[in-house]
Amino acid sequence: MQWMEFFYGMVTATEVAYYAYIYSVVSADHYQKVTSYCRSITLVSTTVAAVLGQLLVSLAELSYFYLNAISLASLSLAFLASFFLPMPKKSMFFHKNHIPEIPQGTMGQDTMSNAPSISEQPSCQEDKDVVKSSVISRTLPECQSDKHQCHMLVQLCKDLKECYCTKKLLYWSLWWALATAGYNQIVNYIQVLWDDRAPSQNYEIYNGAVEAAATFLSSVTSMAVGYVKINWDLSGELALGIFSAVDAGSLFLMHFTTNIWACYASYLVFKSCYMLLITIST
């Protein structure tokens, strides 16, 4: 169990990189839609997995060992598929494509002697550009690479300070951290709560079906975010407050009720609202 939790933590951490990766391969105009697409397709696949697991256990009476084997096979395929994802052409933060400016008077005599004379100047603009870039590349100082590394670190610190001096970004990030921590706890322990309310040896359980329904509703709400024409700068805080309160109410209901169906319904509401907010936040 300890090894399983270790690797589960690693996988959960890589989700952050997965959702950040997509923004480096698409333009900013498409951020809203690709966010909803990535979140929705993840939830749809979870829905399919939950339905398949419920059917195999309930109808085929398959051992849990084979569910683990199926999971291992699908994860292996996902690992192989990751090698075919397109690589970002440039970093979102560094390595911007630009031609460094060379101050006048810094070109040495050797450089000027290597430049073509007026009579040798090319006739077309393309050839002029080639000559210009050739001259510039020969005049760049050798220490520019080291300076670039230092510039990257300085820029990263400036961006970090600027980001978290922004009140709006700060409280969205704080909500993200707290909500994600709570969500992971609930997802990992909800099965324990359901087994306490309706022990599997005494009741017919539908945990897999409920998980499938919850993730399907979550995928619908996540997809809707990509197409709803709302200014989230104005409405984001309102949505954050309303749906966070609904989530809190769902958790209280799950705690105090002894009815398994009320627990199921509360979980559906909780997960749908959380996925809606996390998509908006992203």
JSON list of N, CA, C and O in Angstrom, two decimals, residues 197-254:
[
{"chain": "A", "resi": 197, "resn": "ARG", "atom": "N", "xyz": [-21.78, 2.94, 5.32]},
{"chain": "A", "resi": 197, "resn": "ARG", "atom": "CA", "xyz": [-23.21, 3.16, 5.23]},
{"chain": "A", "resi": 197, "resn": "ARG", "atom": "C", "xyz": [-23.94, 1.92, 4.71]},
{"chain": "A", "resi": 197, "resn": "ARG", "atom": "O", "xyz": [-25.06, 1.62, 5.15]},
{"chain": "A", "resi": 198, "resn": "ALA", "atom": "N", "xyz": [-23.33, 1.20, 3.80]},
{"chain": "A", "resi": 198, "resn": "ALA", "atom": "CA", "xyz": [-23.96, 0.00, 3.23]},
{"chain": "A", "resi": 198, "resn": "ALA", "atom": "C", "xyz": [-22.88, -1.06, 3.02]},
{"chain": "A", "resi": 198, "resn": "ALA", "atom": "O", "xyz": [-22.27, -1.12, 1.95]},
{"chain": "A", "resi": 199, "resn": "PRO", "atom": "N", "xyz": [-22.59, -1.88, 4.03]},
{"chain": "A", "resi": 199, "resn": "PRO", "atom": "CA", "xyz": [-21.54, -2.91, 3.92]},
{"chain": "A", "resi": 199, "resn": "PRO", "atom": "C", "xyz": [-21.79, -3.82, 2.71]},
{"chain": "A", "resi": 199, "resn": "PRO", "atom": "O", "xyz": [-22.92, -4.24, 2.46]},
{"chain": "A", "resi": 200, "resn": "SER", "atom": "N", "xyz": [-20.73, -4.09, 1.99]},
{"chain": "A", "resi": 200, "resn": "SER", "atom": "CA", "xyz": [-20.86, -4.86, 0.74]},
{"chain": "A", "resi": 200, "resn": "SER", "atom": "C", "xyz": [-21.35, -6.27, 0.98]},
{"chain": "A", "resi": 200, "resn": "SER", "atom": "O", "xyz": [-21.96, -6.87, 0.09]},
{"chain": "A", "resi": 201, "resn": "GLN", "atom": "N", "xyz": [-21.12, -6.83, 2.18]},
{"chain": "A", "resi": 201, "resn": "GLN", "atom": "CA", "xyz": [-21.57, -8.20, 2.44]},
{"chain": "A", "resi": 201, "resn": "GLN", "atom": "C", "xyz": [-23.07, -8.27, 2.72]},
{"chain": "A", "resi": 201, "resn": "GLN", "atom": "O", "xyz": [-23.67, -9.35, 2.65]},
{"chain": "A", "resi": 202, "resn": "ASN", "atom": "N", "xyz": [-23.69, -7.12, 2.99]},
{"chain": "A", "resi": 202, "resn": "ASN", "atom": "CA", "xyz": [-25.12, -7.10, 3.32]},
{"chain": "A", "resi": 202, "resn": "ASN", "atom": "C", "xyz": [-25.98, -6.41, 2.26]},
{"chain": "A", "resi": 202, "resn": "ASN", "atom": "O", "xyz": [-27.19, -6.58, 2.25]},
{"chain": "A", "resi": 203, "resn": "TYR", "atom": "N", "xyz": [-25.37, -5.58, 1.41]},
{"chain": "A", "resi": 203, "resn": "TYR", "atom": "CA", "xyz": [-26.12, -4.79, 0.45]},
{"chain": "A", "resi": 203, "resn": "TYR", "atom": "C", "xyz": [-25.60, -5.02, -0.96]},
{"chain": "A", "resi": 203, "resn": "TYR", "atom": "O", "xyz": [-24.43, -5.40, -1.16]},
{"chain": "A", "resi": 204, "resn": "GLU", "atom": "N", "xyz": [-26.46, -4.74, -1.94]},
{"chain": "A", "resi": 204, "resn": "GLU", "atom": "CA", "xyz": [-26.04, -4.70, -3.35]},
{"chain": "A", "resi": 204, "resn": "GLU", "atom": "C", "xyz": [-25.44, -3.32, -3.59]},
{"chain": "A", "resi": 204, "resn": "GLU", "atom": "O", "xyz": [-26.12, -2.30, -3.43]},
{"chain": "A", "resi": 205, "resn": "ILE", "atom": "N", "xyz": [-24.17, -3.28, -3.92]},
{"chain": "A", "resi": 205, "resn": "ILE", "atom": "CA", "xyz": [-23.48, -1.99, -4.04]},
{"chain": "A", "resi": 205, "resn": "ILE", "atom": "C", "xyz": [-23.40, -1.55, -5.50]},
{"chain": "A", "resi": 205, "resn": "ILE", "atom": "O", "xyz": [-23.31, -2.38, -6.41]},
{"chain": "A", "resi": 206, "resn": "TYR", "atom": "N", "xyz": [-23.43, -0.24, -5.69]},
{"chain": "A", "resi": 206, "resn": "TYR", "atom": "CA", "xyz": [-23.36, 0.34, -7.03]},
{"chain": "A", "resi": 206, "resn": "TYR", "atom": "C", "xyz": [-22.29, 1.44, -7.07]},
{"chain": "A", "resi": 206, "resn": "TYR", "atom": "O", "xyz": [-22.47, 2.45, -7.74]},
{"chain": "A", "resi": 207, "resn": "ASN", "atom": "N", "xyz": [-21.20, 1.20, -6.38]},
{"chain": "A", "resi": 207, "resn": "ASN", "atom": "CA", "xyz": [-20.16, 2.22, -6.29]},
{"chain": "A", "resi": 207, "resn": "ASN", "atom": "C", "xyz": [-19.59, 2.58, -7.66]},
{"chain": "A", "resi": 207, "resn": "ASN", "atom": "O", "xyz": [-19.35, 3.76, -7.96]},
{"chain": "A", "resi": 208, "resn": "GLY", "atom": "N", "xyz": [-19.35, 1.57, -8.47]},
{"chain": "A", "resi": 208, "resn": "GLY", "atom": "CA", "xyz": [-18.80, 1.83, -9.80]},
{"chain": "A", "resi": 208, "resn": "GLY", "atom": "C", "xyz": [-19.75, 2.62, -10.68]},
{"chain": "A", "resi": 208, "resn": "GLY", "atom": "O", "xyz": [-19.35, 3.54, -11.40]},
{"chain": "A", "resi": 209, "resn": "ALA", "atom": "N", "xyz": [-21.04, 2.29, -10.61]},
{"chain": "A", "resi": 209, "resn": "ALA", "atom": "CA", "xyz": [-22.04, 3.01, -11.39]},
{"chain": "A", "resi": 209, "resn": "ALA", "atom": "C", "xyz": [-22.15, 4.47, -10.95]},
{"chain": "A", "resi": 209, "resn": "ALA", "atom": "O", "xyz": [-22.27, 5.38, -11.77]},
{"chain": "A", "resi": 210, "resn": "VAL", "atom": "N", "xyz": [-22.10, 4.70, -9.64]},
{"chain": "A", "resi": 210, "resn": "VAL", "atom": "CA", "xyz": [-22.17, 6.07, -9.12]},
{"chain": "A", "resi": 210, "resn": "VAL", "atom": "C", "xyz": [-20.93, 6.85, -9.54]},
{"chain": "A", "resi": 210, "resn": "VAL", "atom": "O", "xyz": [-21.01, 8.03, -9.93]},
{"chain": "A", "resi": 211, "resn": "GLU", "atom": "N", "xyz": [-19.77, 6.22, -9.47]},
{"chain": "A", "resi": 211, "resn": "GLU", "atom": "CA", "xyz": [-18.54, 6.88, -9.91]},
{"chain": "A", "resi": 211, "resn": "GLU", "atom": "C", "xyz": [-18.62, 7.24, -11.39]},
{"chain": "A", "resi": 211, "resn": "GLU", "atom": "O", "xyz": [-18.19, 8.33, -11.81]},
{"chain": "A", "resi": 212, "resn": "ALA", "atom": "N", "xyz": [-19.19, 6.33, -12.18]},
{"chain": "A", "resi": 212, "resn": "ALA", "atom": "CA", "xyz": [-19.35, 6.60, -13.61]},
{"chain": "A", "resi": 212, "resn": "ALA", "atom": "C", "xyz": [-20.29, 7.78, -13.84]},
{"chain": "A", "resi": 212, "resn": "ALA", "atom": "O", "xyz": [-20.02, 8.67, -14.66]},
{"chain": "A", "resi": 213, "resn": "ALA", "atom": "N", "xyz": [-21.41, 7.80, -13.13]},
{"chain": "A", "resi": 213, "resn": "ALA", "atom": "CA", "xyz": [-22.37, 8.90, -13.28]},
{"chain": "A", "resi": 213, "resn": "ALA", "atom": "C", "xyz": [-21.76, 10.22, -12.84]},
{"chain": "A", "resi": 213, "resn": "ALA", "atom": "O", "xyz": [-21.97, 11.26, -13.49]},
{"chain": "A", "resi": 214, "resn": "ALA", "atom": "N", "xyz": [-21.00, 10.19, -11.75]},
{"chain": "A", "resi": 214, "resn": "ALA", "atom": "CA", "xyz": [-20.38, 11.43, -11.25]},
{"chain": "A", "resi": 214, "resn": "ALA", "atom": "C", "xyz": [-19.37, 11.99, -12.24]},
{"chain": "A", "resi": 214, "resn": "ALA", "atom": "O", "xyz": [-19.34, 13.20, -12.50]},
{"chain": "A", "resi": 215, "resn": "THR", "atom": "N", "xyz": [-18.55, 11.12, -12.80]},
{"chain": "A", "resi": 215, "resn": "THR", "atom": "CA", "xyz": [-17.55, 11.59, -13.75]},
{"chain": "A", "resi": 215, "resn": "THR", "atom": "C", "xyz": [-18.18, 12.03, -15.06]},
{"chain": "A", "resi": 215, "resn": "THR", "atom": "O", "xyz": [-17.71, 12.96, -15.72]},
{"chain": "A", "resi": 216, "resn": "PHE", "atom": "N", "xyz": [-19.28, 11.38, -15.46]},
{"chain": "A", "resi": 216, "resn": "PHE", "atom": "CA", "xyz": [-19.97, 11.80, -16.68]},
{"chain": "A", "resi": 216, "resn": "PHE", "atom": "C", "xyz": [-20.57, 13.19, -16.50]},
{"chain": "A", "resi": 216, "resn": "PHE", "atom": "O", "xyz": [-20.43, 14.06, -17.38]},
{"chain": "A", "resi": 217, "resn": "LEU", "atom": "N", "xyz": [-21.23, 13.43, -15.37]},
{"chain": "A", "resi": 217, "resn": "LEU", "atom": "CA", "xyz": [-21.78, 14.76, -15.11]},
{"chain": "A", "resi": 217, "resn": "LEU", "atom": "C", "xyz": [-20.65, 15.80, -15.03]},
{"chain": "A", "resi": 217, "resn": "LEU", "atom": "O", "xyz": [-20.80, 16.93, -15.50]},
{"chain": "A", "resi": 218, "resn": "SER", "atom": "N", "xyz": [-19.52, 15.40, -14.45]},
{"chain": "A", "resi": 218, "resn": "SER", "atom": "CA", "xyz": [-18.38, 16.31, -14.37]},
{"chain": "A", "resi": 218, "resn": "SER", "atom": "C", "xyz": [-17.85, 16.66, -15.75]},
{"chain": "A", "resi": 218, "resn": "SER", "atom": "O", "xyz": [-17.47, 17.81, -16.01]},
{"chain": "A", "resi": 219, "resn": "SER", "atom": "N", "xyz": [-17.81, 15.67, -16.65]},
{"chain": "A", "resi": 219, "resn": "SER", "atom": "CA", "xyz": [-17.33, 15.94, -18.01]},
{"chain": "A", "resi": 219, "resn": "SER", "atom": "C", "xyz": [-18.27, 16.89, -18.73]},
{"chain": "A", "resi": 219, "resn": "SER", "atom": "O", "xyz": [-17.83, 17.74, -19.51]},
{"chain": "A", "resi": 220, "resn": "VAL", "atom": "N", "xyz": [-19.57, 16.77, -18.48]},
{"chain": "A", "resi": 220, "resn": "VAL", "atom": "CA", "xyz": [-20.54, 17.67, -19.10]},
{"chain": "A", "resi": 220, "resn": "VAL", "atom": "C", "xyz": [-20.33, 19.11, -18.61]},
{"chain": "A", "resi": 220, "resn": "VAL", "atom": "O", "xyz": [-20.30, 20.06, -19.41]},
{"chain": "A", "resi": 221, "resn": "THR", "atom": "N", "xyz": [-20.18, 19.28, -17.30]},
{"chain": "A", "resi": 221, "resn": "THR", "atom": "CA", "xyz": [-19.98, 20.63, -16.76]},
{"chain": "A", "resi": 221, "resn": "THR", "atom": "C", "xyz": [-18.64, 21.22, -17.22]},
{"chain": "A", "resi": 221, "resn": "THR", "atom": "O", "xyz": [-18.55, 22.42, -17.52]},
{"chain": "A", "resi": 222, "resn": "SER", "atom": "N", "xyz": [-17.60, 20.38, -17.32]},
{"chain": "A", "resi": 222, "resn": "SER", "atom": "CA", "xyz": [-16.30, 20.86, -17.78]},
{"chain": "A", "resi": 222, "resn": "SER", "atom": "C", "xyz": [-16.37, 21.28, -19.25]},
{"chain": "A", "resi": 222, "resn": "SER", "atom": "O", "xyz": [-15.79, 22.31, -19.64]},
{"chain": "A", "resi": 223, "resn": "MET", "atom": "N", "xyz": [-17.06, 20.49, -20.07]},
{"chain": "A", "resi": 223, "resn": "MET", "atom": "CA", "xyz": [-17.20, 20.83, -21.48]},
{"chain": "A", "resi": 223, "resn": "MET", "atom": "C", "xyz": [-18.00, 22.12, -21.64]},
{"chain": "A", "resi": 223, "resn": "MET", "atom": "O", "xyz": [-17.72, 22.94, -22.53]},
{"chain": "A", "resi": 224, "resn": "ALA", "atom": "N", "xyz": [-19.00, 22.32, -20.80]},
{"chain": "A", "resi": 224, "resn": "ALA", "atom": "CA", "xyz": [-19.84, 23.51, -20.91]},
{"chain": "A", "resi": 224, "resn": "ALA", "atom": "C", "xyz": [-19.04, 24.79, -20.67]},
{"chain": "A", "resi": 224, "resn": "ALA", "atom": "O", "xyz": [-19.32, 25.83, -21.28]},
{"chain": "A", "resi": 225, "resn": "VAL", "atom": "N", "xyz": [-18.02, 24.72, -19.82]},
{"chain": "A", "resi": 225, "resn": "VAL", "atom": "CA", "xyz": [-17.20, 25.90, -19.53]},
{"chain": "A", "resi": 225, "resn": "VAL", "atom": "C", "xyz": [-16.55, 26.44, -20.80]},
{"chain": "A", "resi": 225, "resn": "VAL", "atom": "O", "xyz": [-16.41, 27.65, -20.97]},
{"chain": "A", "resi": 226, "resn": "GLY", "atom": "N", "xyz": [-16.17, 25.56, -21.69]},
{"chain": "A", "resi": 226, "resn": "GLY", "atom": "CA", "xyz": [-15.50, 25.98, -22.92]},
{"chain": "A", "resi": 226, "resn": "GLY", "atom": "C", "xyz": [-16.39, 26.72, -23.88]},
{"chain": "A", "resi": 226, "resn": "GLY", "atom": "O", "xyz": [-15.90, 27.41, -24.79]},
{"chain": "A", "resi": 227, "resn": "TYR", "atom": "N", "xyz": [-17.70, 26.60, -23.73]},
{"chain": "A", "resi": 227, "resn": "TYR", "atom": "CA", "xyz": [-18.62, 27.21, -24.69]},
{"chain": "A", "resi": 227, "resn": "TYR", "atom": "C", "xyz": [-19.49, 28.29, -24.08]},
{"chain": "A", "resi": 227, "resn": "TYR", "atom": "O", "xyz": [-20.19, 28.99, -24.82]},
{"chain": "A", "resi": 228, "resn": "VAL", "atom": "N", "xyz": [-19.48, 28.43, -22.77]},
{"chain": "A", "resi": 228, "resn": "VAL", "atom": "CA", "xyz": [-20.29, 29.47, -22.13]},
{"chain": "A", "resi": 228, "resn": "VAL", "atom": "C", "xyz": [-19.60, 30.81, -22.29]},
{"chain": "A", "resi": 228, "resn": "VAL", "atom": "O", "xyz": [-18.43, 30.97, -21.92]},
{"chain": "A", "resi": 229, "resn": "LYS", "atom": "N", "xyz": [-20.30, 31.78, -22.84]},
{"chain": "A", "resi": 229, "resn": "LYS", "atom": "CA", "xyz": [-19.74, 33.11, -23.07]},
{"chain": "A", "resi": 229, "resn": "LYS", "atom": "C", "xyz": [-19.96, 33.97, -21.82]},
{"chain": "A", "resi": 229, "resn": "LYS", "atom": "O", "xyz": [-20.92, 34.72, -21.72]},
{"chain": "A", "resi": 230, "resn": "ILE", "atom": "N", "xyz": [-19.07, 33.81, -20.87]},
{"chain": "A", "resi": 230, "resn": "ILE", "atom": "CA", "xyz": [-19.15, 34.55, -19.61]},
{"chain": "A", "resi": 230, "resn": "ILE", "atom": "C", "xyz": [-17.80, 35.18, -19.33]},
{"chain": "A", "resi": 230, "resn": "ILE", "atom": "O", "xyz": [-16.75, 34.56, -19.55]},
{"chain": "A", "resi": 231, "resn": "ASN", "atom": "N", "xyz": [-17.81, 36.40, -18.87]},
{"chain": "A", "resi": 231, "resn": "ASN", "atom": "CA", "xyz": [-16.58, 37.06, -18.45]},
{"chain": "A", "resi": 231, "resn": "ASN", "atom": "C", "xyz": [-16.23, 36.57, -17.05]},
{"chain": "A", "resi": 231, "resn": "ASN", "atom": "O", "xyz": [-16.79, 37.04, -16.06]},
{"chain": "A", "resi": 232, "resn": "TRP", "atom": "N", "xyz": [-15.29, 35.63, -16.99]},
{"chain": "A", "resi": 232, "resn": "TRP", "atom": "CA", "xyz": [-14.97, 35.03, -15.70]},
{"chain": "A", "resi": 232, "resn": "TRP", "atom": "C", "xyz": [-14.26, 36.01, -14.78]},
{"chain": "A", "resi": 232, "resn": "TRP", "atom": "O", "xyz": [-14.20, 35.79, -13.56]},
{"chain": "A", "resi": 233, "resn": "ASP", "atom": "N", "xyz": [-13.70, 37.09, -15.33]},
{"chain": "A", "resi": 233, "resn": "ASP", "atom": "CA", "xyz": [-13.11, 38.11, -14.47]},
{"chain": "A", "resi": 233, "resn": "ASP", "atom": "C", "xyz": [-14.17, 38.74, -13.57]},
{"chain": "A", "resi": 233, "resn": "ASP", "atom": "O", "xyz": [-13.89, 39.15, -12.44]},
{"chain": "A", "resi": 234, "resn": "LEU", "atom": "N", "xyz": [-15.40, 38.84, -14.11]},
{"chain": "A", "resi": 234, "resn": "LEU", "atom": "CA", "xyz": [-16.49, 39.44, -13.34]},
{"chain": "A", "resi": 234, "resn": "LEU", "atom": "C", "xyz": [-17.30, 38.40, -12.57]},
{"chain": "A", "resi": 234, "resn": "LEU", "atom": "O", "xyz": [-17.72, 38.64, -11.45]},
{"chain": "A", "resi": 235, "resn": "SER", "atom": "N", "xyz": [-17.52, 37.24, -13.20]},
{"chain": "A", "resi": 235, "resn": "SER", "atom": "CA", "xyz": [-18.41, 36.23, -12.62]},
{"chain": "A", "resi": 235, "resn": "SER", "atom": "C", "xyz": [-17.67, 35.11, -11.90]},
{"chain": "A", "resi": 235, "resn": "SER", "atom": "O", "xyz": [-18.30, 34.26, -11.28]},
{"chain": "A", "resi": 236, "resn": "GLY", "atom": "N", "xyz": [-16.34, 35.09, -12.01]},
{"chain": "A", "resi": 236, "resn": "GLY", "atom": "CA", "xyz": [-15.58, 33.99, -11.42]},
{"chain": "A", "resi": 236, "resn": "GLY", "atom": "C", "xyz": [-15.72, 33.90, -9.92]},
{"chain": "A", "resi": 236, "resn": "GLY", "atom": "O", "xyz": [-15.92, 32.81, -9.36]},
{"chain": "A", "resi": 237, "resn": "GLU", "atom": "N", "xyz": [-15.63, 35.05, -9.23]},
{"chain": "A", "resi": 237, "resn": "GLU", "atom": "CA", "xyz": [-15.73, 35.04, -7.77]},
{"chain": "A", "resi": 237, "resn": "GLU", "atom": "C", "xyz": [-17.11, 34.58, -7.31]},
{"chain": "A", "resi": 237, "resn": "GLU", "atom": "O", "xyz": [-17.25, 33.85, -6.33]},
{"chain": "A", "resi": 238, "resn": "LEU", "atom": "N", "xyz": [-18.15, 35.03, -8.04]},
{"chain": "A", "resi": 238, "resn": "LEU", "atom": "CA", "xyz": [-19.51, 34.62, -7.69]},
{"chain": "A", "resi": 238, "resn": "LEU", "atom": "C", "xyz": [-19.69, 33.11, -7.83]},
{"chain": "A", "resi": 238, "resn": "LEU", "atom": "O", "xyz": [-20.24, 32.44, -6.94]},
{"chain": "A", "resi": 239, "resn": "ALA", "atom": "N", "xyz": [-19.20, 32.57, -8.96]},
{"chain": "A", "resi": 239, "resn": "ALA", "atom": "CA", "xyz": [-19.28, 31.12, -9.17]},
{"chain": "A", "resi": 239, "resn": "ALA", "atom": "C", "xyz": [-18.48, 30.37, -8.12]},
{"chain": "A", "resi": 239, "resn": "ALA", "atom": "O", "xyz": [-18.91, 29.33, -7.61]},
{"chain": "A", "resi": 240, "resn": "LEU", "atom": "N", "xyz": [-17.31, 30.91, -7.78]},
{"chain": "A", "resi": 240, "resn": "LEU", "atom": "CA", "xyz": [-16.46, 30.27, -6.78]},
{"chain": "A", "resi": 240, "resn": "LEU", "atom": "C", "xyz": [-17.19, 30.18, -5.43]},
{"chain": "A", "resi": 240, "resn": "LEU", "atom": "O", "xyz": [-17.19, 29.13, -4.78]},
{"chain": "A", "resi": 241, "resn": "GLY", "atom": "N", "xyz": [-17.83, 31.26, -5.03]},
{"chain": "A", "resi": 241, "resn": "GLY", "atom": "CA", "xyz": [-18.53, 31.27, -3.75]},
{"chain": "A", "resi": 241, "resn": "GLY", "atom": "C", "xyz": [-19.74, 30.35, -3.72]},
{"chain": "A", "resi": 241, "resn": "GLY", "atom": "O", "xyz": [-19.92, 29.57, -2.79]},
{"chain": "A", "resi": 242, "resn": "ILE", "atom": "N", "xyz": [-20.56, 30.42, -4.78]},
{"chain": "A", "resi": 242, "resn": "ILE", "atom": "CA", "xyz": [-21.80, 29.63, -4.82]},
{"chain": "A", "resi": 242, "resn": "ILE", "atom": "C", "xyz": [-21.51, 28.13, -4.84]},
{"chain": "A", "resi": 242, "resn": "ILE", "atom": "O", "xyz": [-22.02, 27.36, -4.02]},
{"chain": "A", "resi": 243, "resn": "PHE", "atom": "N", "xyz": [-20.66, 27.70, -5.77]},
{"chain": "A", "resi": 243, "resn": "PHE", "atom": "CA", "xyz": [-20.43, 26.26, -5.93]},
{"chain": "A", "resi": 243, "resn": "PHE", "atom": "C", "xyz": [-19.57, 25.69, -4.81]},
{"chain": "A", "resi": 243, "resn": "PHE", "atom": "O", "xyz": [-19.69, 24.51, -4.48]},
{"chain": "A", "resi": 244, "resn": "SER", "atom": "N", "xyz": [-18.70, 26.51, -4.21]},
{"chain": "A", "resi": 244, "resn": "SER", "atom": "CA", "xyz": [-17.96, 26.03, -3.04]},
{"chain": "A", "resi": 244, "resn": "SER", "atom": "C", "xyz": [-18.91, 25.79, -1.87]},
{"chain": "A", "resi": 244, "resn": "SER", "atom": "O", "xyz": [-18.75, 24.82, -1.12]},
{"chain": "A", "resi": 245, "resn": "ALA", "atom": "N", "xyz": [-19.90, 26.67, -1.73]},
{"chain": "A", "resi": 245, "resn": "ALA", "atom": "CA", "xyz": [-20.90, 26.48, -0.67]},
{"chain": "A", "resi": 245, "resn": "ALA", "atom": "C", "xyz": [-21.73, 25.22, -0.92]},
{"chain": "A", "resi": 245, "resn": "ALA", "atom": "O", "xyz": [-22.04, 24.47, 0.01]},
{"chain": "A", "resi": 246, "resn": "VAL", "atom": "N", "xyz": [-22.08, 24.96, -2.19]},
{"chain": "A", "resi": 246, "resn": "VAL", "atom": "CA", "xyz": [-22.82, 23.74, -2.53]},
{"chain": "A", "resi": 246, "resn": "VAL", "atom": "C", "xyz": [-21.99, 22.51, -2.22]},
{"chain": "A", "resi": 246, "resn": "VAL", "atom": "O", "xyz": [-22.50, 21.51, -1.67]},
{"chain": "A", "resi": 247, "resn": "ASP", "atom": "N", "xyz": [-20.70, 22.56, -2.53]},
{"chain": "A", "resi": 247, "resn": "ASP", "atom": "CA", "xyz": [-19.80, 21.45, -2.21]},
{"chain": "A", "resi": 247, "resn": "ASP", "atom": "C", "xyz": [-19.74, 21.20, -0.70]},
{"chain": "A", "resi": 247, "resn": "ASP", "atom": "O", "xyz": [-19.78, 20.05, -0.24]},
{"chain": "A", "resi": 248, "resn": "ALA", "atom": "N", "xyz": [-19.64, 22.27, 0.05]},
{"chain": "A", "resi": 248, "resn": "ALA", "atom": "CA", "xyz": [-19.58, 22.13, 1.51]},
{"chain": "A", "resi": 248, "resn": "ALA", "atom": "C", "xyz": [-20.86, 21.50, 2.05]},
{"chain": "A", "resi": 248, "resn": "ALA", "atom": "O", "xyz": [-20.83, 20.61, 2.92]},
{"chain": "A", "resi": 249, "resn": "GLY", "atom": "N", "xyz": [-22.01, 21.94, 1.52]},
{"chain": "A", "resi": 249, "resn": "GLY", "atom": "CA", "xyz": [-23.28, 21.35, 1.93]},
{"chain": "A", "resi": 249, "resn": "GLY", "atom": "C", "xyz": [-23.36, 19.87, 1.61]},
{"chain": "A", "resi": 249, "resn": "GLY", "atom": "O", "xyz": [-23.88, 19.07, 2.41]},
{"chain": "A", "resi": 250, "resn": "SER", "atom": "N", "xyz": [-22.83, 19.49, 0.46]},
{"chain": "A", "resi": 250, "resn": "SER", "atom": "CA", "xyz": [-22.83, 18.07, 0.07]},
{"chain": "A", "resi": 250, "resn": "SER", "atom": "C", "xyz": [-22.01, 17.22, 1.04]},
{"chain": "A", "resi": 250, "resn": "SER", "atom": "O", "xyz": [-22.39, 16.10, 1.41]},
{"chain": "A", "resi": 251, "resn": "LEU", "atom": "N", "xyz": [-20.88, 17.76, 1.46]},
{"chain": "A", "resi": 251, "resn": "LEU", "atom": "CA", "xyz": [-20.02, 17.03, 2.39]},
{"chain": "A", "resi": 251, "resn": "LEU", "atom": "C", "xyz": [-20.69, 16.86, 3.75]},
{"chain": "A", "resi": 251, "resn": "LEU", "atom": "O", "xyz": [-20.61, 15.80, 4.37]},
{"chain": "A", "resi": 252, "resn": "PHE", "atom": "N", "xyz": [-21.35, 17.93, 4.23]},
{"chain": "A", "resi": 252, "resn": "PHE", "atom": "CA", "xyz": [-22.07, 17.82, 5.49]},
{"chain": "A", "resi": 252, "resn": "PHE", "atom": "C", "xyz": [-23.19, 16.77, 5.41]},
{"chain": "A", "resi": 252, "resn": "PHE", "atom": "O", "xyz": [-23.40, 15.99, 6.34]},
{"chain": "A", "resi": 253, "resn": "LEU", "atom": "N", "xyz": [-23.90, 16.76, 4.28]},
{"chain": "A", "resi": 253, "resn": "LEU", "atom": "CA", "xyz": [-24.98, 15.79, 4.11]},
{"chain": "A", "resi": 253, "resn": "LEU", "atom": "C", "xyz": [-24.44, 14.36, 4.11]},
{"chain": "A", "resi": 253, "resn": "LEU", "atom": "O", "xyz": [-25.02, 13.46, 4.74]},
{"chain": "A", "resi": 254, "resn": "MET", "atom": "N", "xyz": [-23.30, 14.14, 3.42]},
{"chain": "A", "resi": 254, "resn": "MET", "atom": "CA", "xyz": [-22.69, 12.80, 3.39]},
{"chain": "A", "resi": 254, "resn": "MET", "atom": "C", "xyz": [-22.29, 12.35, 4.79]},
{"chain": "A", "resi": 254, "resn": "MET", "atom": "O", "xyz": [-22.35, 11.17, 5.12]}
]
